[in-house]
PDB file of C-alpha atoms in Angstrom:
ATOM      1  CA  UNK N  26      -9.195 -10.525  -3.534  1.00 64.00           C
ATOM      2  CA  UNK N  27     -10.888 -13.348  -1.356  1.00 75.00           C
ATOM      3  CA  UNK N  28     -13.986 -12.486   0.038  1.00 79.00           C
ATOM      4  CA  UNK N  29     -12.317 -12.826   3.684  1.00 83.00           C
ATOM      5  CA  UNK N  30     -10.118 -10.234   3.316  1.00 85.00           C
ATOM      6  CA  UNK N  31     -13.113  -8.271   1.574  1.00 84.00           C
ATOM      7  CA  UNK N  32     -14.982  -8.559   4.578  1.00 85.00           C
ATOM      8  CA  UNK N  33     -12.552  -7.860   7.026  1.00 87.00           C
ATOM      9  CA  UNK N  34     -11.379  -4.542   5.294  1.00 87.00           C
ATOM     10  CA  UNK N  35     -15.034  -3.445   4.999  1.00 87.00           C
ATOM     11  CA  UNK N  36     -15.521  -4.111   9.055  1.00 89.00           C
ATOM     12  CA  UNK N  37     -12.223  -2.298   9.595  1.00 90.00           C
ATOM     13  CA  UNK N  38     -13.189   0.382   7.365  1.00 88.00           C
ATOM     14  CA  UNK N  39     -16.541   0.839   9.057  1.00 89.00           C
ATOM     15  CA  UNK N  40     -15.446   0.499  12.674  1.00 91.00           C
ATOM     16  CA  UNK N  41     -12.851   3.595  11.323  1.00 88.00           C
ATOM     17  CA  UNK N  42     -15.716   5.965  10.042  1.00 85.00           C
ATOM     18  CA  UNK N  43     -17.311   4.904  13.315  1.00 87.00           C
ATOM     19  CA  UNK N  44     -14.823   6.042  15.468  1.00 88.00           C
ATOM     20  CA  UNK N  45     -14.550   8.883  13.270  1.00 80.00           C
ATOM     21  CA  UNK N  46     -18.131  10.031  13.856  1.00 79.00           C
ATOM     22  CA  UNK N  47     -18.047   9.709  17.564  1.00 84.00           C
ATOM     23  CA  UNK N  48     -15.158  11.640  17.129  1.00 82.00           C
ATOM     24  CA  UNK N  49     -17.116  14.224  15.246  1.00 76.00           C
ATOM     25  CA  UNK N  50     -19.381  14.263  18.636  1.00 80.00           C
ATOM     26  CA  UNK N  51     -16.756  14.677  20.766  1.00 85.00           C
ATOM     27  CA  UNK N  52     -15.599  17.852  18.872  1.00 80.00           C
ATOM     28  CA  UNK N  53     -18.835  19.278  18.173  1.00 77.00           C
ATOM     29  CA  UNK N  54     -19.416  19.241  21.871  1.00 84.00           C
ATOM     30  CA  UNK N  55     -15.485  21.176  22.088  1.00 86.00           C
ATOM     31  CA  UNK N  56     -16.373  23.721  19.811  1.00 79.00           C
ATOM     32  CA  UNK N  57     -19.980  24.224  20.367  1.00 78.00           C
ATOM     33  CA  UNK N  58     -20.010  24.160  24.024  1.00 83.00           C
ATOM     34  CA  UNK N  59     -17.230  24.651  25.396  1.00 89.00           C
ATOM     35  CA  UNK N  60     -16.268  26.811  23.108  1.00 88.00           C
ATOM     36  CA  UNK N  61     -12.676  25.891  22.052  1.00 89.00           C
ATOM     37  CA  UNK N  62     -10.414  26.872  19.016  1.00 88.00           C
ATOM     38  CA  UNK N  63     -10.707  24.566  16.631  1.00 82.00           C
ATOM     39  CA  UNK N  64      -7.007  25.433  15.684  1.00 87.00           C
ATOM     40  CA  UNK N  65      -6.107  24.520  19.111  1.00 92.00           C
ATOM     41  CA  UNK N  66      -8.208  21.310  18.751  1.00 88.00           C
ATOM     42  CA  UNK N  67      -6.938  20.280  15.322  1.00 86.00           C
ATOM     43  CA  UNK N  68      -3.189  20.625  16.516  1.00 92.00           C
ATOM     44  CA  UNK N  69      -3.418  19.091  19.950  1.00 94.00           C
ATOM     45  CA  UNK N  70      -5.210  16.278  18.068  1.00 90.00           C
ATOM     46  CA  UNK N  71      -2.653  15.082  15.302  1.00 91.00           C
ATOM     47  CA  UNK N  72       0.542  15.928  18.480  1.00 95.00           C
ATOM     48  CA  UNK N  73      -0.518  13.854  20.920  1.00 95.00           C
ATOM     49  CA  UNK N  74      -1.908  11.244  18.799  1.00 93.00           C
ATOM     50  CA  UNK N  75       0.968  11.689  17.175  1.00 94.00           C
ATOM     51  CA  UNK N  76       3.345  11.022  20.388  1.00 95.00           C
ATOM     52  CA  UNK N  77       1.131   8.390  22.029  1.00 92.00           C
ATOM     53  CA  UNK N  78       1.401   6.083  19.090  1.00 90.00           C
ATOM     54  CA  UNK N  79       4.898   6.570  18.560  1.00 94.00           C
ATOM     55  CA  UNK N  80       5.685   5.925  21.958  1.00 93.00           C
ATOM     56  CA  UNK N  81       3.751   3.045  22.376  1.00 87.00           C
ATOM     57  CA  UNK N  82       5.782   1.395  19.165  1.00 88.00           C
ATOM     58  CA  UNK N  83       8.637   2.080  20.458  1.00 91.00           C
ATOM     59  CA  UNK N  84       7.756  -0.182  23.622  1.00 89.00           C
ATOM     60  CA  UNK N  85       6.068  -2.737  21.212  1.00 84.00           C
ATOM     61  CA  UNK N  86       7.882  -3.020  17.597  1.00 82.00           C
ATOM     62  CA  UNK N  87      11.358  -0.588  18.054  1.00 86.00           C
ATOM     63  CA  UNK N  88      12.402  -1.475  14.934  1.00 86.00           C
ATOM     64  CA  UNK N  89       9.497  -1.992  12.815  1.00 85.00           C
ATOM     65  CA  UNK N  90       9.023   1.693  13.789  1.00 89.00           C
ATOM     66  CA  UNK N  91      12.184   2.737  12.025  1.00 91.00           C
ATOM     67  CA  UNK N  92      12.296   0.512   9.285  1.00 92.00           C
ATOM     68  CA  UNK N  93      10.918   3.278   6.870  1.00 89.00           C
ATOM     69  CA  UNK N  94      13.889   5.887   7.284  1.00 93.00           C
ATOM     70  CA  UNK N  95      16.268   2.888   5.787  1.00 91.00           C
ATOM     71  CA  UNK N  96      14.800   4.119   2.290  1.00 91.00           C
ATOM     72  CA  UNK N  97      15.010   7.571   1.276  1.00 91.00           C
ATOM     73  CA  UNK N  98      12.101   7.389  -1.293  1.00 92.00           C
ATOM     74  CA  UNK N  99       9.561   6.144   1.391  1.00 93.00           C
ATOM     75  CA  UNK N 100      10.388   9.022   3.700  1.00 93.00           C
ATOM     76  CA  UNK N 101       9.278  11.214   0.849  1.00 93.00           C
ATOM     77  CA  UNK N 102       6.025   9.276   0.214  1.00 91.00           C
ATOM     78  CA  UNK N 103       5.976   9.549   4.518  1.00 93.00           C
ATOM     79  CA  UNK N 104       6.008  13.328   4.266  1.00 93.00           C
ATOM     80  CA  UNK N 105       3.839  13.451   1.181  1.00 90.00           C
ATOM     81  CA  UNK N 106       1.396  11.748   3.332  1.00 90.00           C
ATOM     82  CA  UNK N 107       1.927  13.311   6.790  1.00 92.00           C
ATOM     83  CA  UNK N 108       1.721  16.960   5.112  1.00 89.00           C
ATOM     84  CA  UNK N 109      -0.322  16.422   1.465  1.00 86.00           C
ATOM     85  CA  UNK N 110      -2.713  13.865   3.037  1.00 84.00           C
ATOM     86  CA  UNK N 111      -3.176  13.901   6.661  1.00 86.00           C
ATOM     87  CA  UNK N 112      -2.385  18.146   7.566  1.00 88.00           C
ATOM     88  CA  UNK N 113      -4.485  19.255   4.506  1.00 87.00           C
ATOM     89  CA  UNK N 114      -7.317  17.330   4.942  1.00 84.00           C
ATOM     90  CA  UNK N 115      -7.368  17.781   8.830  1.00 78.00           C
ATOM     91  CA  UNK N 116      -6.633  21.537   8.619  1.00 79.00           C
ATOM     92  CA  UNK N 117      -8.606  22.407   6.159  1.00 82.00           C
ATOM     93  CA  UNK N 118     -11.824  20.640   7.099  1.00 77.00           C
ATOM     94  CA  UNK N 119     -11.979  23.559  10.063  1.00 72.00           C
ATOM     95  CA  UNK N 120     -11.442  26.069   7.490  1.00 74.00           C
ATOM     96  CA  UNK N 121     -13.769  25.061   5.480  1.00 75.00           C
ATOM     97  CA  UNK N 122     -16.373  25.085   8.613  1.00 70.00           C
ATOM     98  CA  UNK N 123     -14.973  28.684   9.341  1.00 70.00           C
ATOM     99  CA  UNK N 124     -15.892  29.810   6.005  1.00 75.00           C
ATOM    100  CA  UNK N 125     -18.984  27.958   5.064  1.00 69.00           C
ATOM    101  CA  UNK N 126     -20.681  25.733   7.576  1.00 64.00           C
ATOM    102  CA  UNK N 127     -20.297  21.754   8.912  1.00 63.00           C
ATOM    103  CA  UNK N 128     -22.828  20.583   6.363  1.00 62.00           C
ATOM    104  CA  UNK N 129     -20.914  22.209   3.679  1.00 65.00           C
ATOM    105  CA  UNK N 130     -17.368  21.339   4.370  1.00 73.00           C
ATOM    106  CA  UNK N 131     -18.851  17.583   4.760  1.00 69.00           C
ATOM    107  CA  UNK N 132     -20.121  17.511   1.714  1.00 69.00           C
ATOM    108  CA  UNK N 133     -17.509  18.930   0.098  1.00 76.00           C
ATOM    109  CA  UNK N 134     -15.319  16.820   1.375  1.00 78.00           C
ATOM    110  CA  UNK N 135     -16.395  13.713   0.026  1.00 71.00           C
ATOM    111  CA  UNK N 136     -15.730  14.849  -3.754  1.00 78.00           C
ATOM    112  CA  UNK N 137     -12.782  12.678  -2.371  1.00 80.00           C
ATOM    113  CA  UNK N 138     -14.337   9.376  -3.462  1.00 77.00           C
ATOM    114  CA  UNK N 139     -14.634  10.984  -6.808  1.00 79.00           C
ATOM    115  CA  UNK N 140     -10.737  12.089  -7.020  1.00 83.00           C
ATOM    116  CA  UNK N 141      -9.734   8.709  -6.032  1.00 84.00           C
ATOM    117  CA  UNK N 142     -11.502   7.112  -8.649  1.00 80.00           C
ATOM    118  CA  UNK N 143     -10.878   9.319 -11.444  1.00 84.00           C
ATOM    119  CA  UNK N 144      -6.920   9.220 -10.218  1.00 88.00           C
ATOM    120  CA  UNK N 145      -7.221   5.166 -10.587  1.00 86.00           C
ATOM    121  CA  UNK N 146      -8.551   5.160 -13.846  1.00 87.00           C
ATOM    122  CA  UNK N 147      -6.475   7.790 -15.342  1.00 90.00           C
ATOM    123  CA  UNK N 148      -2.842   5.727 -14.587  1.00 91.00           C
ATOM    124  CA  UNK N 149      -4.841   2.848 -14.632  1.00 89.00           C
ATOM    125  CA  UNK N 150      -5.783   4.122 -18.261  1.00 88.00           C
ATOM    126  CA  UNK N 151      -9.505   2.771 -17.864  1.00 88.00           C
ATOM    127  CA  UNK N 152     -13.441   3.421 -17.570  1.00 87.00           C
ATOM    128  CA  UNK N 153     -14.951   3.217 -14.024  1.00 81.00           C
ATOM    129  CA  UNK N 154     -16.726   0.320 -13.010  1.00 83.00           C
ATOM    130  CA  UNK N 155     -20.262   0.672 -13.130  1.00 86.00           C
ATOM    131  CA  UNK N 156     -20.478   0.098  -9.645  1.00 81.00           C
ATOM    132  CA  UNK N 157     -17.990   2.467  -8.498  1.00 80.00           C
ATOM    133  CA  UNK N 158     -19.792   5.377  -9.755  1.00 85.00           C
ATOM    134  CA  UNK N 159     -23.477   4.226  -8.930  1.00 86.00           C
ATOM    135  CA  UNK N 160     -21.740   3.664  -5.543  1.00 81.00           C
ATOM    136  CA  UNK N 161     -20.473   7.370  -5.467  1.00 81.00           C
ATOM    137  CA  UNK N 162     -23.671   8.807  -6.786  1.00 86.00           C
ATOM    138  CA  UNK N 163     -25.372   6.827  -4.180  1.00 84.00           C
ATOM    139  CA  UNK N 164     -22.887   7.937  -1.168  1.00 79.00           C
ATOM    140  CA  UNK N 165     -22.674  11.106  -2.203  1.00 80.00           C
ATOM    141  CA  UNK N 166     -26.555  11.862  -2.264  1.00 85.00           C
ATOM    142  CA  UNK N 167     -26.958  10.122   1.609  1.00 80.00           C
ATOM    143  CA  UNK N 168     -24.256  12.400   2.960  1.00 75.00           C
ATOM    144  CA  UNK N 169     -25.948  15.636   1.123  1.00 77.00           C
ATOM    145  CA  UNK N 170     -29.177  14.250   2.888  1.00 79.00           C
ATOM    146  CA  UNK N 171     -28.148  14.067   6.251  1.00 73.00           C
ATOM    147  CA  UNK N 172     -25.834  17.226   6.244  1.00 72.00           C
ATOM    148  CA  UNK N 173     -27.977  19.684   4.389  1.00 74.00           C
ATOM    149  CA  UNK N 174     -31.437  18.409   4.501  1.00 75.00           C
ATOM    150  CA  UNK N 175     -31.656  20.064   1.314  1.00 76.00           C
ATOM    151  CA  UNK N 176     -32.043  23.144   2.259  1.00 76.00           C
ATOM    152  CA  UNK N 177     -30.295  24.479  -0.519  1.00 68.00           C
ATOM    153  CA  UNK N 178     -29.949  28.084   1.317  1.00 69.00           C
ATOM    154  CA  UNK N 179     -27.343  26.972   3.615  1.00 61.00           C
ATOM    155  CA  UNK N 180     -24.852  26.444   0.629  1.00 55.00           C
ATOM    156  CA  UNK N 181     -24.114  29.846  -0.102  1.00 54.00           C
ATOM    157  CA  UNK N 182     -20.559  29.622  -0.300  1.00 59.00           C
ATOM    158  CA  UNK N 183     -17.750  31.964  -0.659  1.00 70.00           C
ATOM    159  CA  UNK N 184     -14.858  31.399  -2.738  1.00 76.00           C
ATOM    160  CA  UNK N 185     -12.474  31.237   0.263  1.00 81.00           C
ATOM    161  CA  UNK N 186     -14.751  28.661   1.951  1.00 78.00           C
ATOM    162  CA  UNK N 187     -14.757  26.141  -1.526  1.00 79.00           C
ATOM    163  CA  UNK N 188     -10.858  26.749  -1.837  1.00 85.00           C
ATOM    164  CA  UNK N 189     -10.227  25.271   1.254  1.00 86.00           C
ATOM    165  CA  UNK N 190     -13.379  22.683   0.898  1.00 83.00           C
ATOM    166  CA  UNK N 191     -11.799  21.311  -2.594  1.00 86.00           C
ATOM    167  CA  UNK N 192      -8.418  21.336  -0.735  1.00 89.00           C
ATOM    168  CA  UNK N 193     -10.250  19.104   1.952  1.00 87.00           C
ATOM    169  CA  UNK N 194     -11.252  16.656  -0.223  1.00 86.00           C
ATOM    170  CA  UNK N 195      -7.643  16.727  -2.407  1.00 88.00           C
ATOM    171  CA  UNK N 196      -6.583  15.614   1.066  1.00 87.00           C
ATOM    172  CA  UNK N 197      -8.988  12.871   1.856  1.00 84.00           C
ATOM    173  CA  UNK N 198      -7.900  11.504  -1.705  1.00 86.00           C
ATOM    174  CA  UNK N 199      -4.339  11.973  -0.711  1.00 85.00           C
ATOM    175  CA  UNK N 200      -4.396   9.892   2.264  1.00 80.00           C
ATOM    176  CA  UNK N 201      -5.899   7.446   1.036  1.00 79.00           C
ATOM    177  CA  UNK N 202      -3.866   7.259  -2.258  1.00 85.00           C
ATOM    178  CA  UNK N 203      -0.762   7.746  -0.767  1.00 81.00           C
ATOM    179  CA  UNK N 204      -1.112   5.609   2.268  1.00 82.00           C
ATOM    180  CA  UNK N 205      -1.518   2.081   0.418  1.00 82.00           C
ATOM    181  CA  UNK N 206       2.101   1.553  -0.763  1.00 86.00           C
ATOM    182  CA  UNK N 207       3.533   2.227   2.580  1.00 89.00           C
ATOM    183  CA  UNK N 208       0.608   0.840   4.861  1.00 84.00           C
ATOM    184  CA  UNK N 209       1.122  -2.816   2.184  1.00 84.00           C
ATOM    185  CA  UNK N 210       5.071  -2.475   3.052  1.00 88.00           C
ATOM    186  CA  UNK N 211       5.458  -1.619   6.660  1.00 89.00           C
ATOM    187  CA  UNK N 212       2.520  -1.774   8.436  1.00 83.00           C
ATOM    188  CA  UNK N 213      -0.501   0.425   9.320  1.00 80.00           C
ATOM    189  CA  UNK N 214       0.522   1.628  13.024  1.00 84.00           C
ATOM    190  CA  UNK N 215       4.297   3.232  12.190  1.00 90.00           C
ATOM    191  CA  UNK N 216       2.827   4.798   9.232  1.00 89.00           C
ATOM    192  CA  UNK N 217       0.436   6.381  10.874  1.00 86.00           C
ATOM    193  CA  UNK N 218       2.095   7.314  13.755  1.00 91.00           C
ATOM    194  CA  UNK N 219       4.681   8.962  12.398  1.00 94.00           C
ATOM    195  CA  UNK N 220       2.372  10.860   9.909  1.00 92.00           C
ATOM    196  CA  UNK N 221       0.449  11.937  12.571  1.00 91.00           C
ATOM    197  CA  UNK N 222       3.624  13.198  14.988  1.00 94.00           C
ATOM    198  CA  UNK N 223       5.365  14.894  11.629  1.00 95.00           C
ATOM    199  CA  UNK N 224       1.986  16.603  10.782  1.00 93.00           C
ATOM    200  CA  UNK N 225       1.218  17.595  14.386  1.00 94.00           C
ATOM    201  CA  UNK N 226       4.906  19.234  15.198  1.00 95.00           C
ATOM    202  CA  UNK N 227       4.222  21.496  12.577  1.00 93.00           C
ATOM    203  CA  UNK N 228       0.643  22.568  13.082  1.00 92.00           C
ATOM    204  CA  UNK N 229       1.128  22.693  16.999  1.00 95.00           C
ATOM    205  CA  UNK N 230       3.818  24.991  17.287  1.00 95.00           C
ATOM    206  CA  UNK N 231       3.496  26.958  14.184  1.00 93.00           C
ATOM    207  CA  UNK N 232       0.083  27.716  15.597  1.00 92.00           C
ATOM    208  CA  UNK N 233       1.348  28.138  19.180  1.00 93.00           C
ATOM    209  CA  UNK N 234      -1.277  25.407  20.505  1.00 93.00           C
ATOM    210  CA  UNK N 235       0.833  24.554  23.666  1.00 91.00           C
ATOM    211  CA  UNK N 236      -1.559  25.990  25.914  1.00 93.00           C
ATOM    212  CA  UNK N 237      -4.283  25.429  28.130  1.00 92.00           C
ATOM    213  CA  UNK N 238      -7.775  26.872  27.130  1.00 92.00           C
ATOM    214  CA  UNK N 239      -9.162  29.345  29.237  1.00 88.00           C
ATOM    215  CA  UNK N 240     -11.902  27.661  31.768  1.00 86.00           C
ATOM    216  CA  UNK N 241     -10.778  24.013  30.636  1.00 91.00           C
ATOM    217  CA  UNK N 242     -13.359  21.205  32.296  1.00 93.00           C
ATOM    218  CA  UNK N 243     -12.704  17.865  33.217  1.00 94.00           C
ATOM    219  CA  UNK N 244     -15.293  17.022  31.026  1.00 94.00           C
ATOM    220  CA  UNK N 245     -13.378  19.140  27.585  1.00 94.00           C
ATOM    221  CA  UNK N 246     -10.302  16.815  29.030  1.00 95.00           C
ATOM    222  CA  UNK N 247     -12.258  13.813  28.595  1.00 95.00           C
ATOM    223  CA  UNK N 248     -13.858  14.674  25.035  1.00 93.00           C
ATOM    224  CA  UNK N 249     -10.177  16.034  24.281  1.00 94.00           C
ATOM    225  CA  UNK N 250      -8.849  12.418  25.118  1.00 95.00           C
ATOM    226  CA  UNK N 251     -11.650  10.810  23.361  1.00 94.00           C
ATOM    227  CA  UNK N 252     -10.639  12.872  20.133  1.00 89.00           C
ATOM    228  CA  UNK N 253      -7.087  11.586  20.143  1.00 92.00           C
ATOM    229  CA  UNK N 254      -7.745   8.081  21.373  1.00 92.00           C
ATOM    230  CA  UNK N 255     -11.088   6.737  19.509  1.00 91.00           C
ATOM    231  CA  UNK N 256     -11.168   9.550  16.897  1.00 85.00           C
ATOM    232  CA  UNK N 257      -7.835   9.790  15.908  1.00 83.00           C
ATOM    233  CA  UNK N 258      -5.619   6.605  16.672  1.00 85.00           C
ATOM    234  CA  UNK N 259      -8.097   3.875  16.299  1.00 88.00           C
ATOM    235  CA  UNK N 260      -9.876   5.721  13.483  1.00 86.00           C
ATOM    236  CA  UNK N 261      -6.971   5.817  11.592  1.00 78.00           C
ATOM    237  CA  UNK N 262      -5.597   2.846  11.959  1.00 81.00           C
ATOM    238  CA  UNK N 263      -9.295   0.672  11.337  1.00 87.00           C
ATOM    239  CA  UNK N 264     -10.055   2.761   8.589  1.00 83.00           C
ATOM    240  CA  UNK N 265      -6.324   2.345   6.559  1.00 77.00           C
ATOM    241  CA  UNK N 266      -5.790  -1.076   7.372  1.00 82.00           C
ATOM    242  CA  UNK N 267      -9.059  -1.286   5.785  1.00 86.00           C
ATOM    243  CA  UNK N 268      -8.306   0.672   2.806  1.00 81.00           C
ATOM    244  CA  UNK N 269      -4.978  -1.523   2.793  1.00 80.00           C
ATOM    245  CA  UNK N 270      -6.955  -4.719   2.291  1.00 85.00           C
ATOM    246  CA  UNK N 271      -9.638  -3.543  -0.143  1.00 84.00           C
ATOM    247  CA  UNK N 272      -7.895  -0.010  -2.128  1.00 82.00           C
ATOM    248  CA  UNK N 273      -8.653   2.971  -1.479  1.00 74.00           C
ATOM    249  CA  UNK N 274     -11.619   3.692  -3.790  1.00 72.00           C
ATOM    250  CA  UNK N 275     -13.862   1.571  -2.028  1.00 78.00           C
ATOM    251  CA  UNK N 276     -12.613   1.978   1.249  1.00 78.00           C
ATOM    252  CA  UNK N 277     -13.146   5.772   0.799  1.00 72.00           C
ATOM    253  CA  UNK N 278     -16.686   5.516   0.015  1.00 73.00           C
ATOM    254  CA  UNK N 279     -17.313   2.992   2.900  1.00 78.00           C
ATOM    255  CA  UNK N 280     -15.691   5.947   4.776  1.00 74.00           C
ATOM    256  CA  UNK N 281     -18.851   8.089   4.105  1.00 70.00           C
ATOM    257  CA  UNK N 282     -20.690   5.523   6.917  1.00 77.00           C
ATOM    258  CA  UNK N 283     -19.262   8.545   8.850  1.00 71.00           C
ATOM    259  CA  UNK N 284     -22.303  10.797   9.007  1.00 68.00           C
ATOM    260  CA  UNK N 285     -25.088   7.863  10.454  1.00 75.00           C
ATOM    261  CA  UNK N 286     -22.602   7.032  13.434  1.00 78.00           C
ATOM    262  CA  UNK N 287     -21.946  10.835  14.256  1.00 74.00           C
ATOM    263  CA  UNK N 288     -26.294  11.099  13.473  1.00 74.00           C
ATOM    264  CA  UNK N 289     -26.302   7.851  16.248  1.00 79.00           C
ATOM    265  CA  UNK N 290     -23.761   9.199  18.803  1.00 79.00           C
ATOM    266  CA  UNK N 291     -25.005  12.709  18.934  1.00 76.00           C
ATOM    267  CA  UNK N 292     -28.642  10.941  19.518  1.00 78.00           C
ATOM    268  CA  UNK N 293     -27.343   8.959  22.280  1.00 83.00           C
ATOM    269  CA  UNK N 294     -24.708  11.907  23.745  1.00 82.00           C
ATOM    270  CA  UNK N 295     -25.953  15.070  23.184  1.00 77.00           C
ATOM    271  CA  UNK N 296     -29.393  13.921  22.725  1.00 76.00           C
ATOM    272  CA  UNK N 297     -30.239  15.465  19.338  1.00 70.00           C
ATOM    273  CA  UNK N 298     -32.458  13.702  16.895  1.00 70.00           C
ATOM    274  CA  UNK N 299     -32.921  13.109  13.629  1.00 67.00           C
ATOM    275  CA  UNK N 300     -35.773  12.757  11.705  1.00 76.00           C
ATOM    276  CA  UNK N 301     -36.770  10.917   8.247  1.00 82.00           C
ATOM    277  CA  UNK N 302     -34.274  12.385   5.867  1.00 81.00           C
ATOM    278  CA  UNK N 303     -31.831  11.459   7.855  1.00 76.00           C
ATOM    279  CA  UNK N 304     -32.577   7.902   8.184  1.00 77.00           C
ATOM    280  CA  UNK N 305     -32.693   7.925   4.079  1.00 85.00           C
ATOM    281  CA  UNK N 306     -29.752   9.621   3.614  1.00 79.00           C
ATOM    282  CA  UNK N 307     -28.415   6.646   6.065  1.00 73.00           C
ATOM    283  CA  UNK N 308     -30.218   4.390   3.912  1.00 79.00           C
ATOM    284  CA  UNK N 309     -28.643   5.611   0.951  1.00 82.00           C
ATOM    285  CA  UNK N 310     -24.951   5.366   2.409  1.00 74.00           C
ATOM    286  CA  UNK N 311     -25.101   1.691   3.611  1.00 72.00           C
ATOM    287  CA  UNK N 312     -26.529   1.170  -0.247  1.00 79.00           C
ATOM    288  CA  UNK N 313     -23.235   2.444  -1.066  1.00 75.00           C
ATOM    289  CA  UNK N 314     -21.610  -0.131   1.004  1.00 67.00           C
ATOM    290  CA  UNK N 315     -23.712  -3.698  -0.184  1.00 70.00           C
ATOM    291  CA  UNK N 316     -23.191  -2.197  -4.153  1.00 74.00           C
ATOM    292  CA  UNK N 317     -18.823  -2.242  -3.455  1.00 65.00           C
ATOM    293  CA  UNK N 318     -19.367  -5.449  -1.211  1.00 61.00           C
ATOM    294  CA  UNK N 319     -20.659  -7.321  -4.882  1.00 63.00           C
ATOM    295  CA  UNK N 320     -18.364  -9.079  -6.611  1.00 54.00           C
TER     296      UNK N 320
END
C-alpha cells in the first residue's frame, strides 16, 4: 500500500467517525430532549438514508447501481451485510443503551476492533502485528476513558444488556469485514445504499416507524435530517471507502476517533464540557491512529 492511499483512507476514515460523532449529538439531543423513540429514530434513520442515496444513484450512476444483482453470490454477501452488519450493529447499539447505559454499549462496542483482528489472523493463519494490538489496547483504553470516566459503578450490567452489547460489536466487525469485497468491486455509494434501504424496509415497518412523533419541532426535523444526511450517508460512505483503501482492521480502530468529535460537538452544541480524562482518553485514541499510520 503507498503511503497516498494510506493517507487518504485514514482522512476518509476520520472525517467518517467525525460525522459519526456529530451524529451521536444530534441523537443524544432526539432522545434526551426531545424525547423520541430510539426505535423510531434507528428505523427512520437507515429508510430514508436508505431511499435518498438510492435515489440519488439512480439520477447519477443507473447502472452502476444495479450492477451487483447481475451476480447471485454478491447479493448474498449484500444481504449478509445489510442485515448481519449494518441492522445488528445499528439496532442493537439502542438496545444495548436500553439495557445498560451509552458509556457501556460504547465500550462494548468496540470489542469490534478486536473481532476483526482475531478474524484476519485466524484465515489469515497468523500472529497479530505488534502494532495492531498495542493499537487496540491503546484505543480501547481512550474510549473506556472518555465514556466511563472510570467509574467502575456504572458497569453493572445485566446479561440482556451484554447479549445485545457483544451482538453490537459482532456487527461493527461485520460491516466492516463484509463490506471490503463488495465496496473493492462496485463501489462504496451502491453498496451502501442499498444496504442501508434493505436494512431500513425491514426495521421501519416491522417496527411500525411510519409515523410522526407526538409534539415533533422544527428543530427534532432538523437534528432528524442531520442524522440521515451527515451521520448516516456521509458517515458511511467516508468511513468504508476508507476501510476500502486501508482494511478493515485499521480502519476500525481509526473509527474509535468517534468519541473526541461527539466530546467536541456536544461542547460546541449542547454546551457540555469535558474535563481532563477526557482529553487523555482523546489523547490515547489519536495514539491509536499515528501507531497504524507507521509503516
Amino acid at each position: 500500500m503507498g503511503q497516498s492511499t494510506m493517507k487518504k483512507g485514514i482522512i476518509f476514515t476520520l472525517l467518517g467517525a467525525t460525522c459519526w460523532g456529530l451524529s451521536g449529538v444530534l441523537g443524544e439531543y432526539l432522545l434526551n430532549i426531545s424525547k423520541i423513540n430510539p426505535v423510531w429514530i434507528i428505523a427512520n434513520r437507515l429508510f430514508f438514508s436508505g431511499i435518498a442515496m438510492v435515489a440519488i444513484l439512480l439520477i447519477k450512476d443507473k447502472k452502476n447501481l444495479v450492477r451487483v444483482f447481475s451476480n447471485k453470490i454478491d447479493i448474498l454477501k449484500l444481504l449478509n451485510f445489510s442485515f448481519f452488519g449494518l441492522l445488528i450493529c445499528q439496532g442493537t447499539f439502542f438496545l444495548t443503551i436500553k439495557y445498560t447505559n451509552a458509556g457501556m454499549a460504547t465500550v462494548i462496542q468496540y470489542i469490534g476492533p478486536v473481532i476483526i483482528m482475531l478474524y484476519y489472523c485466524v484465515i489469515g493463519r497468523r500472529w497479530p502485528l505488534p502494532r495492531e494490538v498495542i493499537a487496540i489496547v491503546v484505543s480501547l483504553f481512550g474510549t473506556v476513558l472518555i465514556a466511563t470516566h472510570f467509574d467502575f459503578s456504572k458497569l453493572n450490567i445485566s446479561t440482556l444488556g451484554l447479549f445485545w452489547g457483544l451482538l453490537s460489536a459482532f456487527g461493527l466487525a461485520s460491516y466492516n469485514i463484509f463490506s471490503i469485497s463488495l465496496t473493492t468491486k462496485y463501489g462504496v455509494m451502491p453498496i451502501m445504499a442499498w444496504g442501508l434501504l434493505f436494512s431500513g424496509i425491514v426495521v421501519y415497518f416491522l417496527t411500525g416507524s411510519y409515523y410522526i412523533p407526538d409534539n415533533f419541532k422544527f428543530i427534532d426535523f432538523i437534528c432528524m435530517s442531520g442524522v440521515v444526511l451527515i451521520g448516516t450517508i456521509m458517515s458511511f460512505s467516508l468511513y468504508l471507502e476508507g476501510v476500502r483503501l486501508i482494511g478493515a482492521v485499521t480502519g476500525s480502530i481509526i473509527g474509535c476517533f468517534e468519541p473526541i468529535a461527539a466530546i467536541i460537538f456536544s461542547f460546541l452544541l449542547l454546551g457540555t464540557t469535558f474535563g481532563t480524562i477526557d482529553l487523555i482518553g482523546a489523547a490515547f485514541i489519536l495514539s491509536a491512529v499515528i501507531v497504524l499510520s507507521k509503516r
